[in-house]
Amino acid sequence: MRNRIVFLLLLISNSVRLLGQEAPPTLVNIDDSWGREIIAFPIDWAPKVALSGYEELRFAPGWDQEAHPNFWSMVIIWNVAQQKLLTVSAIATNMKDYFDGLMKPNHWATDFPEPSIQLETISEEKTEMTFMGTLRFFDGLHTGKVITVQL
């Protein structure tokens, strides 16, 4: 089984332009072969995610094809209004709630596990945190299976 990779970056901002206004600036420069989507927080399908701001999603070519080497490879960038860095625990809770909300309406089964996440802090500064881990969730978009992605 090949590794599935998700990169997660969290950006803290005190002023955010949301959808419905001027388009938010691109948060990461990736070539045009990657798809792009902007979603404003709060998100109706993930009501437990109590953040204000927006996320930019960048999808690798083939990210939605199980046989492709880029399956579930994407960049998720959250630009959220916070006074201080989110804790690793808060990040983990929000990611779990995000994927729980995303997959439940798309489920192909009636019984599947809640998402689980394991994060480890690699380094932490006053304005920056680096962490890595895994997220296990029901893939209600493509396979109908429980998968594990690397964060």
PDB file of C-alpha atoms in Angstrom, residues 1-7 34 58-75 99 103 108 135 137-151:
ATOM      1  CA  MET A   1       0.000   0.000   0.000  1.00  0.00           C
ATOM      2  CA  ARG A   2       1.492   3.339  -0.993  1.00  0.00           C
ATOM      3  CA  ASN A   3       1.689   6.374   1.248  1.00  0.00           C
ATOM      4  CA  ARG A   4      -0.891   9.058   0.772  1.00  0.00           C
ATOM      5  CA  ILE A   5       0.384  12.506   1.586  1.00  0.00           C
ATOM      6  CA  VAL A   6      -1.457  15.580   2.809  1.00  0.00           C
ATOM      7  CA  PHE A   7       0.499  18.708   3.647  1.00  0.00           C
ATOM      8  CA  TRP A  34      -2.899  21.708  -9.403  1.00  0.00           C
ATOM      9  CA  ARG A  58      -4.633  22.772  -3.820  1.00  0.00           C
ATOM     10  CA  PHE A  59      -5.207  19.368  -5.436  1.00  0.00           C
ATOM     11  CA  ALA A  60      -2.345  17.462  -7.085  1.00  0.00           C
ATOM     12  CA  PRO A  61      -3.041  16.050 -10.550  1.00  0.00           C
ATOM     13  CA  GLY A  62      -4.614  12.614 -10.041  1.00  0.00           C
ATOM     14  CA  TRP A  63      -5.421  13.251  -6.358  1.00  0.00           C
ATOM     15  CA  ASP A  64      -8.913  11.783  -6.819  1.00  0.00           C
ATOM     16  CA  GLN A  65      -7.858   8.575  -8.653  1.00  0.00           C
ATOM     17  CA  GLU A  66      -7.117   5.617  -6.381  1.00  0.00           C
ATOM     18  CA  ALA A  67      -4.626   4.051  -8.821  1.00  0.00           C
ATOM     19  CA  HIS A  68      -2.695   7.322  -9.323  1.00  0.00           C
ATOM     20  CA  PRO A  69       0.544   7.923  -7.338  1.00  0.00           C
ATOM     21  CA  ASN A  70      -0.869  11.316  -6.249  1.00  0.00           C
ATOM     22  CA  PHE A  71      -4.035   9.832  -4.742  1.00  0.00           C
ATOM     23  CA  TRP A  72      -5.178  12.101  -1.852  1.00  0.00           C
ATOM     24  CA  SER A  73      -2.132  14.369  -2.330  1.00  0.00           C
ATOM     25  CA  MET A  74      -3.095  17.951  -1.643  1.00  0.00           C
ATOM     26  CA  VAL A  75      -2.161  21.077   0.210  1.00  0.00           C
ATOM     27  CA  PHE A  99     -12.878  15.343   7.897  1.00  0.00           C
ATOM     28  CA  MET A 103     -17.062  12.515   4.753  1.00  0.00           C
ATOM     29  CA  TRP A 108     -21.027   4.622   1.336  1.00  0.00           C
ATOM     30  CA  LEU A 135      -4.977  11.123   9.860  1.00  0.00           C
ATOM     31  CA  PHE A 137     -10.647   8.642   8.034  1.00  0.00           C
ATOM     32  CA  PHE A 138     -13.424   7.110   5.976  1.00  0.00           C
ATOM     33  CA  ASP A 139     -12.915   8.118   2.323  1.00  0.00           C
ATOM     34  CA  GLY A 140     -16.500   8.943   1.427  1.00  0.00           C
ATOM     35  CA  LEU A 141     -15.452  10.780  -1.738  1.00  0.00           C
ATOM     36  CA  HIS A 142     -13.594   8.169  -3.775  1.00  0.00           C
ATOM     37  CA  THR A 143     -13.141   4.652  -2.391  1.00  0.00           C
ATOM     38  CA  GLY A 144     -15.628   3.998   0.402  1.00  0.00           C
ATOM     39  CA  LYS A 145     -12.706   2.663   2.465  1.00  0.00           C
ATOM     40  CA  VAL A 146     -10.930   3.803   5.605  1.00  0.00           C
ATOM     41  CA  ILE A 147      -7.584   5.326   4.577  1.00  0.00           C
ATOM     42  CA  THR A 148      -4.598   6.843   6.356  1.00  0.00           C
ATOM     43  CA  VAL A 149      -2.872   9.975   5.089  1.00  0.00           C
ATOM     44  CA  GLN A 150       0.392  11.502   6.222  1.00  0.00           C
ATOM     45  CA  LEU A 151       0.323  15.060   7.556  1.00  0.00           C
TER      46      LEU A 151
END
